[in-house]
Short mmCIF file of C-alpha atoms and ligand atoms in Angstrom, two decimals:
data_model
loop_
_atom_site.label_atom_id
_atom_site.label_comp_id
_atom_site.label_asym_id
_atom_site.label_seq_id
_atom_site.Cartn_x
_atom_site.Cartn_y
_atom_site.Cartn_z
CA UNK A 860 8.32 -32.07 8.89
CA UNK A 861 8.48 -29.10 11.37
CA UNK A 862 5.10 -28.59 13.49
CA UNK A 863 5.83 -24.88 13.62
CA UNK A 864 4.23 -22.32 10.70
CA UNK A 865 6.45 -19.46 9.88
CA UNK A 866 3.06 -16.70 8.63
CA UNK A 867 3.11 -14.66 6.67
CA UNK A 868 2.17 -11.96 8.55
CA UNK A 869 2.51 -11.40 12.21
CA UNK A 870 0.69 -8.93 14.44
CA UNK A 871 3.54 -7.18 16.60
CA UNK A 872 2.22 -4.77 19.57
CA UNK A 873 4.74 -3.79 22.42
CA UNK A 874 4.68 -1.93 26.03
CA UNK A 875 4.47 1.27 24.29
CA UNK A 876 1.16 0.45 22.71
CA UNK A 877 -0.16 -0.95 25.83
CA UNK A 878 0.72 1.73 27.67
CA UNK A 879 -1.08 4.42 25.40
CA UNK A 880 -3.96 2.69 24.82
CA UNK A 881 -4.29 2.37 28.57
CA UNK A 882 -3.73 6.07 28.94
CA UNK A 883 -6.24 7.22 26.08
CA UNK A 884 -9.13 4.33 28.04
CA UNK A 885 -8.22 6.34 31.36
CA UNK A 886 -8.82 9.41 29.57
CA UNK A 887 -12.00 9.18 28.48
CA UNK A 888 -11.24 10.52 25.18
CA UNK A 889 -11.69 7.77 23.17
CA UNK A 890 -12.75 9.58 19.72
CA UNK A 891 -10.47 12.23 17.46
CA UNK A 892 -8.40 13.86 20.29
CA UNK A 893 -5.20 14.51 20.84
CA UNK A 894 -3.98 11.26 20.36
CA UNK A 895 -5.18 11.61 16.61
CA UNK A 896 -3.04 15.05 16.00
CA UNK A 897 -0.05 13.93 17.40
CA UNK A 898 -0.15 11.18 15.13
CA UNK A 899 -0.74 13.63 11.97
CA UNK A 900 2.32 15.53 13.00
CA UNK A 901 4.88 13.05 13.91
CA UNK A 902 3.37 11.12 10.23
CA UNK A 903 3.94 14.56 7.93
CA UNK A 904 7.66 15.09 10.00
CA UNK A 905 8.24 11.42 8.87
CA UNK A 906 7.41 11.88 4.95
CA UNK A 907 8.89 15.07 4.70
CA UNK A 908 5.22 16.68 4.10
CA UNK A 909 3.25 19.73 5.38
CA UNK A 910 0.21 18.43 5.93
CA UNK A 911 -1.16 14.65 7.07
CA UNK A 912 -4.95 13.89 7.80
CA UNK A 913 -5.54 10.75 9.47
CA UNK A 914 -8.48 8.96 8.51
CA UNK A 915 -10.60 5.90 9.09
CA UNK A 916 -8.95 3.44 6.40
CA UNK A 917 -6.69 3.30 3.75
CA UNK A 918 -9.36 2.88 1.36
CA UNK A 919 -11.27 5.86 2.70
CA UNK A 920 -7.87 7.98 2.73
CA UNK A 921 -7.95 7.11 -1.22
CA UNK A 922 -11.75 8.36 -1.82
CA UNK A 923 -11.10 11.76 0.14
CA UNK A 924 -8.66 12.37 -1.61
CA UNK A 925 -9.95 11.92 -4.86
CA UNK A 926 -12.90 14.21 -2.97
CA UNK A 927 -11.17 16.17 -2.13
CA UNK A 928 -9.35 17.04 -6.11
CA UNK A 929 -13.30 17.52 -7.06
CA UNK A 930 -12.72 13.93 -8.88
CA UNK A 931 -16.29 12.31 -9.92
CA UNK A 932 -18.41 11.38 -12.00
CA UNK A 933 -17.32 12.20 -16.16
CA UNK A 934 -13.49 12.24 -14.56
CA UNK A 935 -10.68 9.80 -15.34
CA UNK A 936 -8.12 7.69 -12.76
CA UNK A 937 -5.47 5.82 -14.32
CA UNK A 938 -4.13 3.01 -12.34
CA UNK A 939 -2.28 -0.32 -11.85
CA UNK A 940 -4.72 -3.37 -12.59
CA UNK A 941 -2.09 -5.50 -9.94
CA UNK A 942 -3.00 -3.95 -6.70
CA UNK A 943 -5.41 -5.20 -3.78
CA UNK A 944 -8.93 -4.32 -4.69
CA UNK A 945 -9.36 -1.28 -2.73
CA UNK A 946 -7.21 1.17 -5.39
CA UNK A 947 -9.99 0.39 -7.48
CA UNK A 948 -13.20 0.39 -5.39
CA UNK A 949 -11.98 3.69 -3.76
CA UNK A 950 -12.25 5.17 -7.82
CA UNK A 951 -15.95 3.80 -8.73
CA UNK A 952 -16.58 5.03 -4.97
CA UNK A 953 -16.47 8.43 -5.98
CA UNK A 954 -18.55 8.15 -9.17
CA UNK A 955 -15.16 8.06 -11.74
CA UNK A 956 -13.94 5.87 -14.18
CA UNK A 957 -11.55 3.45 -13.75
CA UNK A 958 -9.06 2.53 -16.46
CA UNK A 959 -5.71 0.38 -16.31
CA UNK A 960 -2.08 1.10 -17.41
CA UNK A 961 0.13 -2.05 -17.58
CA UNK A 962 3.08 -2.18 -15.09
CA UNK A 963 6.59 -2.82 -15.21
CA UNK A 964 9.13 -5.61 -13.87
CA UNK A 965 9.27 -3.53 -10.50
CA UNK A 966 5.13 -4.58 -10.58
CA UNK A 967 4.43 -0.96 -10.11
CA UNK A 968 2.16 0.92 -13.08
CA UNK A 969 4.47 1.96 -15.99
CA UNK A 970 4.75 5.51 -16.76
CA UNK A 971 5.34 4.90 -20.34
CA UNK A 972 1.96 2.45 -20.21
CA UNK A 973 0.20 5.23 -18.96
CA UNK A 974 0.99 8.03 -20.96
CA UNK A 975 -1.00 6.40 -24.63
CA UNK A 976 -4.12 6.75 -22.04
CA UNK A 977 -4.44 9.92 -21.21
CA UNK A 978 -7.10 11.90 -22.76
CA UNK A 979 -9.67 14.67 -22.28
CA UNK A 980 -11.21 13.00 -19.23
CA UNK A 981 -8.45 12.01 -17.50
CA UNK A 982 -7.94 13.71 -14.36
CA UNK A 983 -5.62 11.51 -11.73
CA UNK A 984 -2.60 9.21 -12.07
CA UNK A 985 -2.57 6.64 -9.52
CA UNK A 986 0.66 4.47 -9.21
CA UNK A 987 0.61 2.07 -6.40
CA UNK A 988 3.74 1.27 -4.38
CA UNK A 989 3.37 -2.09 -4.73
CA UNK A 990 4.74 -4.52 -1.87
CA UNK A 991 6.97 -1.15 -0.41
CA UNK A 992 8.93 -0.56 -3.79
CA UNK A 993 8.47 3.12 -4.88
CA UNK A 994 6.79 3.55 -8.37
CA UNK A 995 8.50 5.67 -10.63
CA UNK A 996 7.71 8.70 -8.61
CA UNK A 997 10.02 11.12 -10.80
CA UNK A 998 8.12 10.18 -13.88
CA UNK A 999 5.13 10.03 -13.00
CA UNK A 1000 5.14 13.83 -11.02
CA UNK A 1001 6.57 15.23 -14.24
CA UNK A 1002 3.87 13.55 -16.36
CA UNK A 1003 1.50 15.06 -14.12
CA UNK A 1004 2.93 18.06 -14.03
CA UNK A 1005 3.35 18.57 -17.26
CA UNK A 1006 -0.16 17.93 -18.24
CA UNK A 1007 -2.21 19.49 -15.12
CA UNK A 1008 -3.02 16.19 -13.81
CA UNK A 1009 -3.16 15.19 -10.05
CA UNK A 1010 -0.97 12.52 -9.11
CA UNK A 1011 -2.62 10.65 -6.26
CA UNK A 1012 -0.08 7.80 -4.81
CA UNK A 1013 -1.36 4.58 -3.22
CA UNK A 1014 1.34 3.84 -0.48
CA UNK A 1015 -0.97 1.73 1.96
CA UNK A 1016 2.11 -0.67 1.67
CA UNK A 1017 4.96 1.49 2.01
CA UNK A 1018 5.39 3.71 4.92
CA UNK A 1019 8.88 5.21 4.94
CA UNK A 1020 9.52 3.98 1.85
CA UNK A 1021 12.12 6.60 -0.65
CA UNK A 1022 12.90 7.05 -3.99
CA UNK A 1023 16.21 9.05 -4.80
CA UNK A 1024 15.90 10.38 -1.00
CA UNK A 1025 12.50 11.62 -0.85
CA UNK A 1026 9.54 10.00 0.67
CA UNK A 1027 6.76 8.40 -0.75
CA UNK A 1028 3.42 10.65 -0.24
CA UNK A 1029 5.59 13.85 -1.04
CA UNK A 1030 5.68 14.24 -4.60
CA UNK A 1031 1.72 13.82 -4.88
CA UNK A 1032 -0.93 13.38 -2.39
CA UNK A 1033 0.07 10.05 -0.09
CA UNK A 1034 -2.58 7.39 0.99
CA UNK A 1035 -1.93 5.19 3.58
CA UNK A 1036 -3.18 2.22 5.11
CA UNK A 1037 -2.55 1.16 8.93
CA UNK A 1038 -4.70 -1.66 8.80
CA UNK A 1039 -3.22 -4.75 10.72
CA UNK A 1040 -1.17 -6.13 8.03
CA UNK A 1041 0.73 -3.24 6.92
CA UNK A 1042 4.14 -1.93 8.28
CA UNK A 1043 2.82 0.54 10.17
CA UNK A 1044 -0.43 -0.77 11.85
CA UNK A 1045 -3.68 0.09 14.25
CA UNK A 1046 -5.89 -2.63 13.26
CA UNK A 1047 -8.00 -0.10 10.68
CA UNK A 1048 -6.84 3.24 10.09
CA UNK A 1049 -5.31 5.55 6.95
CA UNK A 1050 -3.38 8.64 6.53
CA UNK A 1051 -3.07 11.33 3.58
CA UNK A 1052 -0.03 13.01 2.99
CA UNK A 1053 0.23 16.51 0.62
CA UNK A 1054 2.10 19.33 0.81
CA UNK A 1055 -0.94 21.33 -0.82
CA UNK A 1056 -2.86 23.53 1.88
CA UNK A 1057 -5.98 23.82 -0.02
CA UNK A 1058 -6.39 20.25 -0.50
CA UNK A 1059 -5.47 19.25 2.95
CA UNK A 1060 -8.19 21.80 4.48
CA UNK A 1061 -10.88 20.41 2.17
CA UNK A 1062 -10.04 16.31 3.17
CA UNK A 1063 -10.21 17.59 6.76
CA UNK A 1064 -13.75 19.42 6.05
CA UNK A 1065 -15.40 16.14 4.02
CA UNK A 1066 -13.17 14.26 7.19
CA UNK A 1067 -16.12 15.74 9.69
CA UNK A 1068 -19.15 15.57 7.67
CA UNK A 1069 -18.15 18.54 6.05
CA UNK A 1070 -18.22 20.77 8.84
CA UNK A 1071 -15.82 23.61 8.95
CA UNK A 1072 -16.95 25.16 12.63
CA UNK A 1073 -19.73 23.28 14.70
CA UNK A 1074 -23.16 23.15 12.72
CA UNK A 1075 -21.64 25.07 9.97
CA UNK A 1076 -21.54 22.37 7.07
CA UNK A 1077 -19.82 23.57 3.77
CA UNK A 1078 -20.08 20.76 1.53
CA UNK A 1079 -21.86 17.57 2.32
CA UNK A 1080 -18.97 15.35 4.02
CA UNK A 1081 -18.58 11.89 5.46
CA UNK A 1082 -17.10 10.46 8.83
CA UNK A 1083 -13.84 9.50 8.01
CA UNK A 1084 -12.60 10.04 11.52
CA UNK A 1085 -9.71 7.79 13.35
CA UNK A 1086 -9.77 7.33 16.95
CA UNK A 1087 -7.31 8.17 19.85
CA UNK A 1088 -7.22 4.53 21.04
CA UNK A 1089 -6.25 3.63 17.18
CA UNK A 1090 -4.06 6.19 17.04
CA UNK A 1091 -2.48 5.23 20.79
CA UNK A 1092 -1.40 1.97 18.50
CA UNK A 1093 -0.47 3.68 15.65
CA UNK A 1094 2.32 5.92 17.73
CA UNK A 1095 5.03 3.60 18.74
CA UNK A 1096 4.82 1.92 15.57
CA UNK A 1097 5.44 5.30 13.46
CA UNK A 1098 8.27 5.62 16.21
CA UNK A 1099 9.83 2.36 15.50
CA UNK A 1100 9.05 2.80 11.33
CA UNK A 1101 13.22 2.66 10.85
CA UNK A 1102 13.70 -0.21 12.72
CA UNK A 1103 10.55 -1.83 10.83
CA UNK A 1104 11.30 -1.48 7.47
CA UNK A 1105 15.37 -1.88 8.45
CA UNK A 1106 14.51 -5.32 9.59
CA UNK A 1107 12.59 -6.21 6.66
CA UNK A 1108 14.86 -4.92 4.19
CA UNK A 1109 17.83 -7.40 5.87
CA UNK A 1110 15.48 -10.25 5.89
CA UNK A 1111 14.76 -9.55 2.00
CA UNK A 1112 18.64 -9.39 1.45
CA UNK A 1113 18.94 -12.30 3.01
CA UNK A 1114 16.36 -14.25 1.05
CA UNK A 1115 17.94 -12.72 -2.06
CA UNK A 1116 21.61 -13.64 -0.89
CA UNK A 1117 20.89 -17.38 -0.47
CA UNK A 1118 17.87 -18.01 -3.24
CA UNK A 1119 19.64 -16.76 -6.08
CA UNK A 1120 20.23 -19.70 -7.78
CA UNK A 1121 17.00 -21.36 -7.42
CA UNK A 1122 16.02 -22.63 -10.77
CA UNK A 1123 12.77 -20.91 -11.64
CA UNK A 1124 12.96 -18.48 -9.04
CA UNK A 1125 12.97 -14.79 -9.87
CA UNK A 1126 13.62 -12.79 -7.00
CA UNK A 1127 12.76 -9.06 -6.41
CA UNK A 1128 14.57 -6.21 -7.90
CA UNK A 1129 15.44 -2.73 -6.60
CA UNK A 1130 15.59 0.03 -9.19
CA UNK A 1131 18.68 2.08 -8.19
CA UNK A 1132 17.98 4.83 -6.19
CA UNK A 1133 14.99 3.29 -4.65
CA UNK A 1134 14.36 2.19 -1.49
CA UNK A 1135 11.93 -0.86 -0.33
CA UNK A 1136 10.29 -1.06 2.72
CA UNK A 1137 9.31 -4.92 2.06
CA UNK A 1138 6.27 -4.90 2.84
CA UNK A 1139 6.11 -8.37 1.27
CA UNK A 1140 9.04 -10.48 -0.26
CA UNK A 1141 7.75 -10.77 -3.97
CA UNK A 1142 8.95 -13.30 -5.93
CA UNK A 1143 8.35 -15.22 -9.33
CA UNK A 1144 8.15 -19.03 -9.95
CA UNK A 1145 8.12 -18.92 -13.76
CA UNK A 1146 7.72 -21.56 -16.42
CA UNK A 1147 11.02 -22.87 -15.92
CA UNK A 1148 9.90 -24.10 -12.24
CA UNK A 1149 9.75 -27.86 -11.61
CA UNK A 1150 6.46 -27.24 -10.35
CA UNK A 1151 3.61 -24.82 -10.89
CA UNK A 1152 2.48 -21.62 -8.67
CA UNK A 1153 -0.04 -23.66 -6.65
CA UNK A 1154 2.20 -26.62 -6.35
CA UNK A 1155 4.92 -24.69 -4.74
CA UNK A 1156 2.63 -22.59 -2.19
CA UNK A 1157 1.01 -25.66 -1.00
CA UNK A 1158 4.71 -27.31 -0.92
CA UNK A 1159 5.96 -24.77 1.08
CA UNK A 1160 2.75 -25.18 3.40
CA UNK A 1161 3.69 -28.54 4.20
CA UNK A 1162 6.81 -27.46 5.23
CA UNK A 1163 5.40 -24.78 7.65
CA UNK A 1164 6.21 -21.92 5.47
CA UNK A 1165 2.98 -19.68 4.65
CA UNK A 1166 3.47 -18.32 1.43
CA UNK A 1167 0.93 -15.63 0.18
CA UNK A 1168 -0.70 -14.83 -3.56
CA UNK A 1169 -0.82 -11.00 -3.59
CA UNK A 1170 -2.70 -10.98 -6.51
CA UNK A 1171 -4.14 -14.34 -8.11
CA UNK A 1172 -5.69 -11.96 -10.52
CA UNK A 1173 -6.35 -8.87 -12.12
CA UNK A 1174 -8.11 -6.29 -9.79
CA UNK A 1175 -10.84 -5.83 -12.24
CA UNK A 1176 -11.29 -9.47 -13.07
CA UNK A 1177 -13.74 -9.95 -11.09
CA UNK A 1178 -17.85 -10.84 -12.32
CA UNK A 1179 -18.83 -7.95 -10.65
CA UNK A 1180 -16.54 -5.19 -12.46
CA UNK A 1181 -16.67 -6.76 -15.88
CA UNK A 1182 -19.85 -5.07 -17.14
CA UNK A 1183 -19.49 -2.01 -14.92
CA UNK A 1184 -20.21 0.80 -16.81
CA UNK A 1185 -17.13 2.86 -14.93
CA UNK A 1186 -14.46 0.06 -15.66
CA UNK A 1187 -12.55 0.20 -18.85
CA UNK A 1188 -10.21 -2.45 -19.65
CA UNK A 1189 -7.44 -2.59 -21.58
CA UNK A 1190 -4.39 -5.22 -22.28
CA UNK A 1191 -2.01 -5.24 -19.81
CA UNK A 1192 0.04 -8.49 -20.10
CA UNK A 1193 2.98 -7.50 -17.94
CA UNK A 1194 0.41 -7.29 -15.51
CA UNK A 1195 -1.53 -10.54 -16.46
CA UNK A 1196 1.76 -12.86 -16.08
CA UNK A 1197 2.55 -11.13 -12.82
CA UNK A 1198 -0.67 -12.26 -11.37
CA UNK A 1199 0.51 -15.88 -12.86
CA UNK A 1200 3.54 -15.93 -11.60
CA UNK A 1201 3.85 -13.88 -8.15
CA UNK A 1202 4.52 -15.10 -4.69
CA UNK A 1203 5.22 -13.82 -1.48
CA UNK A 1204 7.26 -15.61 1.41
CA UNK A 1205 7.20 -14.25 4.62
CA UNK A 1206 9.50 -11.48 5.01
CA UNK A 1207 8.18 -9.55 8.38
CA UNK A 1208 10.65 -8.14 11.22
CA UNK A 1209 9.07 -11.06 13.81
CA UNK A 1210 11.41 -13.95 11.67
CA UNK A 1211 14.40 -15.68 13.36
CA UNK A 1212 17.14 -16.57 11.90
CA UNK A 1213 16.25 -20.32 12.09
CA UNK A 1214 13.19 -19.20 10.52
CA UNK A 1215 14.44 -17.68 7.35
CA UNK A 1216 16.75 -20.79 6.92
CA UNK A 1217 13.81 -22.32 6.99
CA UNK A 1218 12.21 -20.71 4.85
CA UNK A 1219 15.32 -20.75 1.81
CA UNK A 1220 15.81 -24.46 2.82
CA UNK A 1221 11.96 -25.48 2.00
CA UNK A 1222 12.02 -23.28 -1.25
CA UNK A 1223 15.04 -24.28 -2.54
CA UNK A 1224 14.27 -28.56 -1.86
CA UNK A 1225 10.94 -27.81 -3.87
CA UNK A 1226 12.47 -26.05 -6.63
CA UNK A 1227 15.24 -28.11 -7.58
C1 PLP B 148 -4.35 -2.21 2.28
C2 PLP B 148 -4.45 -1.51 0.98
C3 PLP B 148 -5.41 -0.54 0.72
C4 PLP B 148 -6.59 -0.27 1.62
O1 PLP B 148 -6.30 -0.01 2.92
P1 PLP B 148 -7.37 -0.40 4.06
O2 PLP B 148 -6.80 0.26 5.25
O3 PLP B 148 -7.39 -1.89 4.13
O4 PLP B 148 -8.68 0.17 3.66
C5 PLP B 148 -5.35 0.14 -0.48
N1 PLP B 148 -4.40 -0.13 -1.38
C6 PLP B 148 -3.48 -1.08 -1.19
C7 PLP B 148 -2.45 -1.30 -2.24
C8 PLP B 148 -3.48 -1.81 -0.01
O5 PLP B 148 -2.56 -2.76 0.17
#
């Protein structure tokens, strides 16, 4: 047994971040500066977007948003039931209703699951790029499209990531988490993407507590603000986003490469023309396993490899959601086995190469 854990998540700052953070402490400009707008520029140049409004959370980034497309209370948002919680706290948060399309094998919502939904009331699609993997983007903006609807895309887990060349956060309005998990990090802090004027000048107005010029309030707002010293962090990572998600897409190939024989194992896919940023390694240990979901993780535990369960359940199945007035449920099985069944390994740009043999070694001696 090795003493060493491999996590599943590791918390990578450099000289670069140091070095800013020094410089914004030194400043005395420790609020939205400078610091802040730089970020918001080199962000939009990144995703191939006009406009980016950092904010202070990923969840936050989501309610603006929906803000900020007049969604509330009477209006619609169609999502993914398999996401973190957030997607769907960020919905009730604005005074909407919540109701859930089933996904597909990519674990991202299903634009043919979501189109039987849509009714009077429905105002926003909201796909989720689920562990980095683009949803359906092409779909989804012409469903949209076609019927009015504002297509709002969740993408606090996949900076950088592309689907048939263009970024995530471009082909509706991008949210984006940089708490300290995600591939792009700061601790806490969010960014919305859009290439619609209008919308970006009315997330930056309900930003400031709704204050277009000082003391002149237009609409009552919030503080959403990010800080210099988070967005000090934020820049070298942004600058180092290729390298990031380059080094977590080879450790996922390799992964793939040498599990792919593991009975009960079913590893990732990549649609074609998508690209995966990896912000977890996703896998499924099915019925055919020799042992069950919890009886691998905690195998792979005692071998030092931290495996994670991104999500043991439904995002809605949860005491406090089931008789919420603003939740509507429907069946979603895709979804339900997926929660079953998923697993992440570690997958994150800090891994060795002793450590990913580790890591195939331990899965594949529990699996056969
Ligand atoms: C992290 C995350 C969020 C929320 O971001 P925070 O910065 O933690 O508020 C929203 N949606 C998904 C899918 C996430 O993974």
């Amino acid at each position: 047994m090795t003493a060493t854990q491999i996590p599943i998540s590791v918390v990578a700052i450099g000289d670069e971040e140091e070095q800013l953070v020094l410089e914004v402490l030194r400043s005395g400009r420790l609020a939205q500066g400078p610091k802040v707008e730089e970020l918001e520029r080199r962000f939009a140049a990144a995703h191939d977007v006009e406009h980016a409004i950092a904010v202070n959370n990923g969840t936050t980034a989501l309610v603006a948003t929906l803000q900020g497309l007049g969604i509330g209370p009477g209006d619609e948002v169609i999502t993914t039931p398999f996401s973190f919680v957030a997607t769907l706290n960020a919905i009730l948060e604005t005074g909407a209703t919540a109701r859930f399309a089933d996904i597909g094998d990519d674990f991202c919502l299903d634009p043919a699951a979501v189109e039987p939904l849509l009714g009077d009331r429905t105002r926003v699609v909201m796909p989720v790029h689920l562990y980095g993997l683009p949803a359906d983007l092409p779909r989804f903006d012409q469903l949209t499209r076609d019927r009015g609807l504002a297509l709002v895309e969740d993408s606090a887990q996949a900076h950088g990531a592309r689907i048939d060349g263009r970024s995530v956060g471009s082909f509706g309005a991008g949210c984006f988490s940089f708490y300290a998990t995600k591939n792009v990090m700061c601790g806490e802090g969010g960014m919305i993407t859009t290439n619609d004027a209008a919308l970006a000048d009315r997330i930056r107005v309900l930003r400031n507590q709704g204050m277009r010029a000082q003391y002149e309030y237009e609409v009552p707002g919030h503080n959403y603000r990010l800080t210099d010293l988070q967005a000090a962090i934020a820049l070298p990572q942004l600058g180092r986003l290729a390298q990031i998600n380059e080094a977590r897409r080879s450790n996922a190939a390799y992964l793939s490469e040498h599990l792919r024989d593991v009975p009960g194992l079913r590893l990732p896919e990549v649609p074609a023309g998508r690209e995966h940023v990896f912000h977890q390694y996703t896998v499924r240990v099915t019925a055919e396993a020799s042992v069950d979901r919890a009886g691998f993780v905690a195998a792979l535990g005692e071998r030092g490899v931290r495996a994670g369960i991104y999500y043991p359940r439904l995002m809605h199945d949860y005491d406090c959601y089931r008789e919420h007035p603003r939740v509507v449920v429907d069946e979603t099985p895709v979804a339900l086995q997926a929660a079953a069944e998923a697993v992440s390994l570690p997958v994150h740009p800090q891994l060795s190469g002793a450590d990913l043999e580790r890591i195939v070694a331990a899965v594949t001696e529990v699996l056969r």
